[in-house]
Tab-separated table of C-alpha atoms in Angstrom:
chain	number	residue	atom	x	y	z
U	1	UNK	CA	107.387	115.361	96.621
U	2	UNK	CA	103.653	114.454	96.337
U	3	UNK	CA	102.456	112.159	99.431
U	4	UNK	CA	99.902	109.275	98.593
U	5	UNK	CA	96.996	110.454	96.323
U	6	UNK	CA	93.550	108.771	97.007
U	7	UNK	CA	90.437	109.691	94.951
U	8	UNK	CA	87.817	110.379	94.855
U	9	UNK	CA	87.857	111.434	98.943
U	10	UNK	CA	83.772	110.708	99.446
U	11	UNK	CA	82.129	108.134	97.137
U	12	UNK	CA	78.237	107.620	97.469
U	13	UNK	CA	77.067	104.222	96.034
U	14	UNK	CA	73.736	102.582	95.898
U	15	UNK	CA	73.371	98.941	96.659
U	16	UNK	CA	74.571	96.722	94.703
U	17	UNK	CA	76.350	99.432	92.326
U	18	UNK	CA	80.459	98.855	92.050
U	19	UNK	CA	82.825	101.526	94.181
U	20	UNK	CA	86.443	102.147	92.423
U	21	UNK	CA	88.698	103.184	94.836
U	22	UNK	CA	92.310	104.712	92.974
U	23	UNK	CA	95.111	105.132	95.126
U	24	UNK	CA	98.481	107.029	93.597
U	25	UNK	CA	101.758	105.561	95.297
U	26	UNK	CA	104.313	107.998	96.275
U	27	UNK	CA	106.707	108.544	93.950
U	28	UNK	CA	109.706	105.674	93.607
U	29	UNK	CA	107.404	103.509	95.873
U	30	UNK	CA	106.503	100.180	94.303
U	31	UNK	CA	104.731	98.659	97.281
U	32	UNK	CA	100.802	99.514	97.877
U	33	UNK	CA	98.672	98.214	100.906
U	34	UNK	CA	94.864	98.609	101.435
U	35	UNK	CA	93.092	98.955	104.889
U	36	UNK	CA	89.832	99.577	105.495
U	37	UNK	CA	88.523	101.643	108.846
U	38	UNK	CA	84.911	101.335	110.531
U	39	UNK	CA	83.915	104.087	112.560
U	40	UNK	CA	85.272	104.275	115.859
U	41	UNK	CA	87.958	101.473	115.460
U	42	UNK	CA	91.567	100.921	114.210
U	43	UNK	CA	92.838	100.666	110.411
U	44	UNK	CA	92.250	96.597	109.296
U	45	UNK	CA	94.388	95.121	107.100
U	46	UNK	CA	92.807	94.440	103.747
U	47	UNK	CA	95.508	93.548	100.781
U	48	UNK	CA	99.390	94.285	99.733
U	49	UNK	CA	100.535	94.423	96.422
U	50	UNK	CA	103.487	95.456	94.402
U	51	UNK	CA	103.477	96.147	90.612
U	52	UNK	CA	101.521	93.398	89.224
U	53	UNK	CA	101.392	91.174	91.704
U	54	UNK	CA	99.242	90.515	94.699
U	55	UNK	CA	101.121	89.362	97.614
U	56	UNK	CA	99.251	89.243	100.699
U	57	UNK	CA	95.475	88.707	100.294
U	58	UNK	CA	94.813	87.831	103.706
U	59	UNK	CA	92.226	90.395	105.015
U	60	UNK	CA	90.354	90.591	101.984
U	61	UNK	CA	86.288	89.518	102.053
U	62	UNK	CA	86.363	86.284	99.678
U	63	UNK	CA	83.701	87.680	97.377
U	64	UNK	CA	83.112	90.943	95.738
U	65	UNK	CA	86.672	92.393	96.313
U	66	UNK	CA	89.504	92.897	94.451
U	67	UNK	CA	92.641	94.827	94.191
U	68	UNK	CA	95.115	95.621	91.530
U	69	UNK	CA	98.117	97.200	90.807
U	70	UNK	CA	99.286	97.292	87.170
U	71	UNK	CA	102.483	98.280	85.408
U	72	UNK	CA	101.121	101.493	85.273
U	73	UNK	CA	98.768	103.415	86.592
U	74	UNK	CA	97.554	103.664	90.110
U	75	UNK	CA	96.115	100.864	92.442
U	76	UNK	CA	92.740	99.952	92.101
U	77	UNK	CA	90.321	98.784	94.813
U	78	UNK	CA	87.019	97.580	93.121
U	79	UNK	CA	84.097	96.669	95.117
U	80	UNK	CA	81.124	94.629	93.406
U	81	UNK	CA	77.445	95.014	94.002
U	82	UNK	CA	78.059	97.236	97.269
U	83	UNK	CA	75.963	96.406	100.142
U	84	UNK	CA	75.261	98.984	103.276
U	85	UNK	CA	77.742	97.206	105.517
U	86	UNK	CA	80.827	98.192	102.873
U	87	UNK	CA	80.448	101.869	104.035
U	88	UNK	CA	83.662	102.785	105.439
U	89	UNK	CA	87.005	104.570	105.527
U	90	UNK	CA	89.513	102.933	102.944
U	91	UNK	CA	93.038	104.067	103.378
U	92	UNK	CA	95.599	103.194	101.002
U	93	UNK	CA	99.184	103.120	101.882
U	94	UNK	CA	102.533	102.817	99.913
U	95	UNK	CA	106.513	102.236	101.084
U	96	UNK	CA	109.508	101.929	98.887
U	97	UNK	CA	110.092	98.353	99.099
U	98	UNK	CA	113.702	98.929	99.303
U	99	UNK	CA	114.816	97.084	102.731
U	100	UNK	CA	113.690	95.871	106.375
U	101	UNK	CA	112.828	99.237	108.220
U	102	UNK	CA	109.617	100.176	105.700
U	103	UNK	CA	107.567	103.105	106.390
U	104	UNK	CA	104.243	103.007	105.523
U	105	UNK	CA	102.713	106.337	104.157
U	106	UNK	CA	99.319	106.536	104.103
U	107	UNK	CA	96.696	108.737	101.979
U	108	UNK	CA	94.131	110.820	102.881
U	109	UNK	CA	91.468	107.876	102.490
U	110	UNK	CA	88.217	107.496	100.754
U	111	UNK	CA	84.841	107.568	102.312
U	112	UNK	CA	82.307	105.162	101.326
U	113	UNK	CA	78.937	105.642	101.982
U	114	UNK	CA	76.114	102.922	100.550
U	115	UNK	CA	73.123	104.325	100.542
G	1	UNK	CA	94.543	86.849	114.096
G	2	UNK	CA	96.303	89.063	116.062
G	3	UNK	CA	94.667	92.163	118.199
G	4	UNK	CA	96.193	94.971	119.913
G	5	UNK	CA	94.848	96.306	123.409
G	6	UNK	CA	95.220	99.500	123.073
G	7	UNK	CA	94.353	101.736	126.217
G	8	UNK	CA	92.716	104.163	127.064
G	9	UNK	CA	90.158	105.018	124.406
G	10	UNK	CA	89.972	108.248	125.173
G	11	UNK	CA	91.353	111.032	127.691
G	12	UNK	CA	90.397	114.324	128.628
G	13	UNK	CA	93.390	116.565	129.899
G	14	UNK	CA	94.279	120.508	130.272
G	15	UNK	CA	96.759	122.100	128.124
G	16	UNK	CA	100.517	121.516	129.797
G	17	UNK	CA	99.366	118.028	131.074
G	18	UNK	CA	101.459	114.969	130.111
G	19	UNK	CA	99.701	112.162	129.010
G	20	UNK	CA	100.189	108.221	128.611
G	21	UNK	CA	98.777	105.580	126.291
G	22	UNK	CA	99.835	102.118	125.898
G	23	UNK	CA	99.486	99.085	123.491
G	24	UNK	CA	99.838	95.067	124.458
G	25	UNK	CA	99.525	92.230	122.222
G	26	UNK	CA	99.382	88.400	122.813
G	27	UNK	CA	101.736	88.048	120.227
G	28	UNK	CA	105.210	89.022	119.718
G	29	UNK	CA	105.734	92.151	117.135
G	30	UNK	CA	108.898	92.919	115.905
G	31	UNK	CA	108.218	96.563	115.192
G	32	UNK	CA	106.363	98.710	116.950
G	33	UNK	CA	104.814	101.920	114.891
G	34	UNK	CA	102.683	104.967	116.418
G	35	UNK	CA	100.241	106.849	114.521
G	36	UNK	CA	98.384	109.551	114.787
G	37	UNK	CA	95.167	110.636	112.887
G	38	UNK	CA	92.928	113.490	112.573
G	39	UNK	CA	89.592	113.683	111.460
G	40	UNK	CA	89.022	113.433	107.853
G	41	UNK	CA	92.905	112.599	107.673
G	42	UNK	CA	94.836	109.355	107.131
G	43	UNK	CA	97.100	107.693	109.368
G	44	UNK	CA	100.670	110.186	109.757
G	45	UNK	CA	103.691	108.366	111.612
G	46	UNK	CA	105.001	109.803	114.974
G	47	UNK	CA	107.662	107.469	116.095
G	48	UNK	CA	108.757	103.993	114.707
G	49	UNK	CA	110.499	101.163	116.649
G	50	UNK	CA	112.043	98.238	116.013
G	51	UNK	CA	114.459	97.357	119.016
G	52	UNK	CA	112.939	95.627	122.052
G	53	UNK	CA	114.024	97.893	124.960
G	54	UNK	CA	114.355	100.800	122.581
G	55	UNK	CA	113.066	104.078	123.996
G	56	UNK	CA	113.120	106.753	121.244
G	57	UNK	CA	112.054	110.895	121.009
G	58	UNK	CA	110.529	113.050	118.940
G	59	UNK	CA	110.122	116.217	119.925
G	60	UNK	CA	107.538	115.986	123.020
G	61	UNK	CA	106.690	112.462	122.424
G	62	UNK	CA	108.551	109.326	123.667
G	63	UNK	CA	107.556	105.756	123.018
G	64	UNK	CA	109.134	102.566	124.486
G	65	UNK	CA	108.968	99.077	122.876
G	66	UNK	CA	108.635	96.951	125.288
G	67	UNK	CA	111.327	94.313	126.621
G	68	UNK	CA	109.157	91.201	125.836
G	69	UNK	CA	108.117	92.225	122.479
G	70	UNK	CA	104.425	92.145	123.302
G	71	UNK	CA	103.939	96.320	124.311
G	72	UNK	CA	104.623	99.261	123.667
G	73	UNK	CA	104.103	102.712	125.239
G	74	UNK	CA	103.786	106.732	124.132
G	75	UNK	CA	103.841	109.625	126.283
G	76	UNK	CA	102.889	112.965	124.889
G	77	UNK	CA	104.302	115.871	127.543
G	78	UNK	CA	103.482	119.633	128.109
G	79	UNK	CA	100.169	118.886	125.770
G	80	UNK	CA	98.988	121.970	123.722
G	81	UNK	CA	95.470	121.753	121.886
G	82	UNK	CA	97.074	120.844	118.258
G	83	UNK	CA	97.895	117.228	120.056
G	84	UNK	CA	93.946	116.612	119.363
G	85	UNK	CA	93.459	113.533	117.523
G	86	UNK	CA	93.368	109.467	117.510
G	87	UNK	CA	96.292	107.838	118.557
G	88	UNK	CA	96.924	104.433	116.842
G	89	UNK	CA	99.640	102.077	117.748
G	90	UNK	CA	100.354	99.396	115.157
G	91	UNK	CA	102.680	96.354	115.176
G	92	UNK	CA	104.541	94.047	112.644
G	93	UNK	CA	105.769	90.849	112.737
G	94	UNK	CA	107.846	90.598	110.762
G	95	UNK	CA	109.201	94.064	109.855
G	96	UNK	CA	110.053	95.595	106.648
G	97	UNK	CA	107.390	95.028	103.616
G	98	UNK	CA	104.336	93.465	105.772
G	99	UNK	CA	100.935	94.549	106.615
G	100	UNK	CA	100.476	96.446	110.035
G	101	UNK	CA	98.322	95.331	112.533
G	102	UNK	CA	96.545	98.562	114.226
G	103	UNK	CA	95.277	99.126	117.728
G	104	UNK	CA	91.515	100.317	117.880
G	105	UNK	CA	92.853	103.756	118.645
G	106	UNK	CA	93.079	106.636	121.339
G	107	UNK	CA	91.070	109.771	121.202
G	108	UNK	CA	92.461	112.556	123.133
G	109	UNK	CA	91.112	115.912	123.903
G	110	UNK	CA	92.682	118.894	124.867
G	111	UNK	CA	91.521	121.634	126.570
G	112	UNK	CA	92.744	124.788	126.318
């Protein structure tokens, strides 16, 4: 049983270019969260989403980001016109969205470097 | 929005050595999650919680969830160098489908 697939694992982007970040849920999971990690501190909270919807938005920067997570297909993390201070560690994470006691499994990440 | 002291940052110890890390919050969590990540790695799950007072084992680790809701604790015993990592604890209000709230992390090193 395949974990969560993130890819590509190292993404270098000029600014002002646009990152895609995919992330594959594990299989039979329908929920998909996004959290982004800055070196030398803790996993932040970015979106949640289940198929086709977005439910929780809360950490996400107002402009330039989005998330999506269609019928099929992986999750998508897009990130417009890049600037240096996006360069980080985004993890995506996914949990069957079957009752109260979730686990979330997360992927192996994607590194972002702006150049 | 809501932070989690987590403490130490870091520890140096000797192989065998037991070692302690905690997490407190100024907010009530209703779940209590421990993490651990290594480098290059995402996030894997050690021990979940989601009684407060519950004290719960796996293998040589033990976490607590604190009594008022608001910490949490993991002890690692009898350490042995593949224990090398970050320790995260994370926290959830709610439980069940809602984002986690993550500590800024614990870097322990082992010596053999």
């Amino acid at each position: 049983n395949a974990g969560v697939m993130q890819n590509p694992r190292h993404l270098v982007r000029r600014r002002g270019q646009e990152a895609r970040l995919r992330c594959s849920p594990m299989k039979g999971h329908s929920h998909v969260y996004w959290y982004r990690q800055l070196p030398e501190e803790g996993l932040k909270f970015m979106v949640y989403l289940q198929k086709e919807n977005i439910i929780d938005e809360s950490g996400m920067p107002k402009e330039r980001f989005s998330a999506e997570f269609p019928k099929e297909g992986p999750s998508i993390l897009r990130i417009q016109q890049v600037v240096r201070g996006d360069s980080a560690a985004y993890f995506c994470a996914s949990s069957p969205g079957q009752g109260r006691r979730e686990t979330q499994y997360f992927g192996p990440g994607t590194r972002l470097l702006v150049l | 929005g809501q932070q989690l002291n987590q403490s130490p940052q870091s520890m140096f110890i000797q192989e065998g050595e037991d070692v302690s890390m905690n997490c407190t919050s100024s907010s009530i969590f209703n779940t209590w999650l421990w993490y651990k990540q290594d480098p290059g790695e995402g996030p894997v799950l050690l021990i979940a919680l989601y009684k407060a007072g519950e004290l719960t084992s796996n293998g040589r680790l033990t976490a607590q969830f604190g009594i008022t809701r608001k910490d949490s604790f993991l002890n690692i015993s009898a350490s042995i160098p593949s224990d090398v990592g970050i320790y995260f604890c994370a926290g959830q209000t709610q439980g069940g489908s809602e984002k986690l709230v993550f500590g800024k992390g614990m870097k322990l090193t082992v010596n053999p």
